Amino acid sequence: SPSDWTSLAATDFSNPENTGFIDNFSLLPRVQDDFFYFRFDGFIFIDSAGAYEFRTTSNDGSRLILNGDTIVNNDGIHDLVTVTSHTVDLATGPQRITVDFFDHAEADSLLVEYRGPDTDTIWTSIPDAVLSTTRPEEIEGNEETPPEEEIVGTEDRPGEPVCRIFPNPAEQHNINVIVTRSDDRPV
């Protein structure tokens, strides 16, 4: 019911009415004018490592999750409001980004921006070119082949556990972990 649409916490993202792919954060695919929600999930590619900030401007609620951490919480029923993240240090390469949005009634709007070394520290709408639904190694024709196995541990400390994880990158439904010791003692 419309009275339930008051926050992102009241939104059930587990059973979407529609799914698909779009190039950027857009509300245009909506199928109604009020009482709708979106979850955008993919990767933002960072070319220059350094300090970044993110912000959402929305009517109604939004949140931005980067690499599993909620860094922008712009939740609730409200007119156009901008909320800015704290500064986050990012390495080069793909960073997991999720933006959630819901609209209660009347006006609706969502703008997602960032600033940092890739934008000459100027607030910029995140461009299509740096967003993707896949990591670069998952894109067909990519010349970079990820290693089959990643070894986590230390070679120079005998007897310390060594953890082997594969495939690399692991997928949520397909991950194997083997823990061994270099001296063959049980772990």
Short mmCIF file of C-alpha atoms in Angstrom, two decimals:
data_model
loop_
_atom_site.label_atom_id
_atom_site.label_comp_id
_atom_site.label_asym_id
_atom_site.label_seq_id
_atom_site.Cartn_x
_atom_site.Cartn_y
_atom_site.Cartn_z
CA SER A 1 0.00 0.00 0.00
CA PRO A 2 1.17 3.62 -0.52
CA SER A 3 1.52 4.15 3.24
CA ASP A 4 4.28 1.48 3.24
CA TRP A 5 6.43 3.47 0.78
CA THR A 6 8.24 5.65 3.31
CA SER A 7 11.85 4.48 3.15
CA LEU A 8 14.31 2.20 1.40
CA ALA A 9 14.09 -0.14 4.42
CA ALA A 10 10.40 -0.67 3.58
CA THR A 11 11.30 -1.54 -0.03
CA ASP A 12 11.60 -5.21 -1.00
CA PHE A 13 14.35 -5.43 -3.62
CA SER A 14 14.32 -9.25 -3.60
CA ASN A 15 11.41 -9.66 -6.01
CA PRO A 16 11.62 -7.04 -8.79
CA GLU A 17 8.75 -6.59 -11.21
CA ASN A 18 11.18 -5.96 -14.08
CA THR A 19 14.92 -6.37 -14.61
CA GLY A 20 17.24 -5.28 -17.38
CA PHE A 21 20.31 -3.32 -18.35
CA ILE A 22 20.75 0.42 -18.86
CA ASP A 23 23.81 2.58 -19.43
CA ASN A 24 23.44 4.84 -16.39
CA PHE A 25 21.32 5.81 -13.39
CA SER A 26 18.00 6.73 -15.00
CA LEU A 27 14.37 6.65 -13.92
CA LEU A 28 13.12 6.58 -17.53
CA PRO A 29 12.48 2.80 -17.56
CA ARG A 30 9.79 3.22 -14.86
CA VAL A 31 6.36 1.84 -15.72
CA GLN A 32 4.37 4.21 -13.47
CA ASP A 33 4.67 7.75 -12.13
CA ASP A 34 4.46 7.06 -8.39
CA PHE A 35 5.29 4.26 -5.93
CA PHE A 36 8.23 2.69 -7.74
CA TYR A 37 11.80 1.76 -6.91
CA PHE A 38 15.07 0.99 -8.69
CA ARG A 39 18.25 -0.85 -7.79
CA PHE A 40 21.24 -0.09 -10.04
CA ASP A 41 24.09 -2.56 -9.54
CA GLY A 42 27.39 -2.71 -11.42
CA PHE A 43 30.91 -1.35 -11.48
CA ILE A 44 32.49 2.08 -11.74
CA PHE A 45 35.98 2.08 -13.25
CA ILE A 46 38.57 4.31 -11.61
CA ASP A 47 41.51 5.37 -13.80
CA SER A 48 43.45 7.39 -11.22
CA ALA A 49 43.81 6.19 -7.64
CA GLY A 50 43.09 8.70 -4.91
CA ALA A 51 40.48 10.39 -2.76
CA TYR A 52 36.91 10.47 -4.12
CA GLU A 53 33.55 11.72 -2.92
CA PHE A 54 30.12 10.64 -4.15
CA ARG A 55 26.72 12.24 -3.79
CA THR A 56 23.10 11.63 -4.69
CA THR A 57 20.47 14.27 -5.27
CA SER A 58 17.06 12.68 -5.10
CA ASN A 59 13.34 13.05 -4.59
CA ASP A 60 12.49 10.74 -2.78
CA GLY A 61 14.97 8.38 -1.09
CA SER A 62 18.31 7.11 -2.38
CA ARG A 63 21.47 5.47 -1.11
CA LEU A 64 24.84 4.70 -2.67
CA ILE A 65 26.79 1.60 -1.69
CA LEU A 66 30.43 1.37 -2.78
CA ASN A 67 32.33 -1.90 -2.40
CA GLY A 68 29.74 -3.10 0.13
CA ASP A 69 29.71 0.04 2.32
CA THR A 70 26.81 2.50 2.38
CA ILE A 71 28.56 5.83 1.87
CA VAL A 72 25.52 7.97 0.96
CA ASN A 73 22.24 7.67 2.85
CA ASN A 74 19.66 10.03 1.34
CA ASP A 75 16.65 8.00 2.49
CA GLY A 76 13.10 9.01 3.29
CA ILE A 77 10.25 10.94 1.70
CA HIS A 78 11.53 14.42 0.85
CA ASP A 79 11.81 17.08 -1.81
CA LEU A 80 15.04 17.33 -3.78
CA VAL A 81 17.89 16.75 -1.27
CA THR A 82 21.63 16.25 -1.85
CA VAL A 83 23.71 14.08 0.49
CA THR A 84 27.49 13.77 0.08
CA SER A 85 29.69 10.87 1.20
CA HIS A 86 32.80 11.07 3.28
CA THR A 87 36.05 10.89 1.32
CA VAL A 88 36.94 7.38 0.16
CA ASP A 89 40.36 6.29 -1.09
CA LEU A 90 40.02 4.20 -4.23
CA ALA A 91 42.55 2.14 -6.15
CA THR A 92 42.49 1.98 -9.92
CA GLY A 93 40.15 -0.53 -11.53
CA PRO A 94 36.57 -1.65 -11.03
CA GLN A 95 34.72 -0.70 -7.86
CA ARG A 96 31.33 -2.27 -7.08
CA ILE A 97 28.61 0.41 -7.01
CA THR A 98 24.96 -0.01 -6.07
CA VAL A 99 22.43 2.81 -6.04
CA ASP A 100 18.95 2.26 -4.60
CA PHE A 101 16.08 4.68 -5.17
CA PHE A 102 12.40 4.86 -4.34
CA ASP A 103 9.65 7.31 -5.24
CA HIS A 104 6.63 7.81 -3.00
CA ALA A 105 4.43 10.21 -4.93
CA GLU A 106 4.48 13.29 -7.13
CA ALA A 107 7.91 14.52 -8.31
CA ASP A 108 10.78 12.08 -8.78
CA SER A 109 14.43 12.73 -9.54
CA LEU A 110 17.81 11.03 -9.18
CA LEU A 111 21.28 12.40 -9.89
CA VAL A 112 24.46 10.47 -9.02
CA GLU A 113 27.77 12.39 -9.06
CA TYR A 114 31.37 11.97 -8.01
CA ARG A 115 34.57 13.96 -7.82
CA GLY A 116 38.19 13.02 -7.48
CA PRO A 117 41.32 12.57 -9.61
CA ASP A 118 39.31 11.24 -12.60
CA THR A 119 37.16 14.41 -12.65
CA ASP A 120 39.86 17.00 -11.84
CA THR A 121 38.08 17.21 -8.44
CA ILE A 122 35.00 18.77 -10.09
CA TRP A 123 31.54 17.35 -9.31
CA THR A 124 30.50 15.37 -12.38
CA SER A 125 27.56 13.14 -13.23
CA ILE A 126 29.03 9.68 -13.46
CA PRO A 127 29.43 9.12 -17.23
CA ASP A 128 28.25 6.02 -19.08
CA ALA A 129 31.83 5.28 -20.17
CA VAL A 130 33.00 4.45 -16.63
CA LEU A 131 29.98 2.29 -15.71
CA SER A 132 29.51 -1.37 -16.53
CA THR A 133 27.49 -4.33 -15.33
CA THR A 134 30.56 -6.59 -15.60
CA ARG A 135 34.17 -6.59 -14.51
CA PRO A 136 36.67 -6.09 -17.37
CA GLU A 137 37.80 -9.73 -17.28
CA GLU A 138 34.19 -10.82 -17.90
CA ILE A 139 33.87 -8.74 -21.07
CA GLU A 140 34.18 -10.87 -24.20
CA GLY A 141 37.41 -10.27 -26.09
CA ASN A 142 39.29 -8.77 -23.14
CA GLU A 143 42.96 -9.65 -23.52
CA GLU A 144 43.57 -9.81 -19.76
CA THR A 145 43.08 -13.36 -18.52
CA PRO A 146 42.51 -13.60 -14.80
CA PRO A 147 44.54 -16.18 -12.89
CA GLU A 148 42.82 -19.48 -12.26
CA GLU A 149 43.80 -19.46 -8.60
CA GLU A 150 44.71 -16.80 -6.09
CA ILE A 151 47.04 -17.69 -3.23
CA VAL A 152 46.61 -15.80 0.02
CA GLY A 153 49.28 -16.35 2.67
CA THR A 154 53.01 -16.01 3.13
CA GLU A 155 55.75 -18.06 1.56
CA ASP A 156 58.44 -16.87 3.96
CA ARG A 157 56.76 -18.06 7.19
CA PRO A 158 56.87 -21.87 7.26
CA GLY A 159 53.92 -23.50 8.92
CA GLU A 160 51.60 -20.53 8.33
CA PRO A 161 48.30 -21.41 6.61
CA VAL A 162 48.07 -20.79 2.88
CA CYS A 163 44.63 -20.17 1.44
CA ARG A 164 43.89 -20.97 -2.20
CA ILE A 165 40.74 -19.43 -3.67
CA PHE A 166 39.41 -20.33 -7.11
CA PRO A 167 38.11 -19.55 -9.61
CA ASN A 168 39.47 -16.04 -9.53
CA PRO A 169 37.44 -13.90 -9.64
CA ALA A 170 35.08 -15.97 -7.53
CA GLU A 171 31.35 -15.86 -8.06
CA GLN A 172 28.79 -15.92 -5.27
CA HIS A 173 27.48 -19.33 -6.31
CA ASN A 174 30.88 -20.79 -7.27
CA ILE A 175 33.80 -20.39 -4.86
CA ASN A 176 36.33 -22.93 -3.66
CA VAL A 177 38.68 -22.40 -0.73
CA ILE A 178 41.54 -24.73 0.19
CA VAL A 179 43.60 -24.03 3.32
CA THR A 180 46.92 -25.85 3.73
CA ARG A 181 50.20 -25.49 5.62
CA SER A 182 53.55 -25.67 3.96
CA ASP A 183 54.73 -28.22 6.60
CA ASP A 184 51.74 -30.54 5.95
CA ARG A 185 50.40 -30.24 9.50
CA PRO A 186 46.60 -30.11 9.85
CA VAL A 187 45.07 -26.65 9.71
#
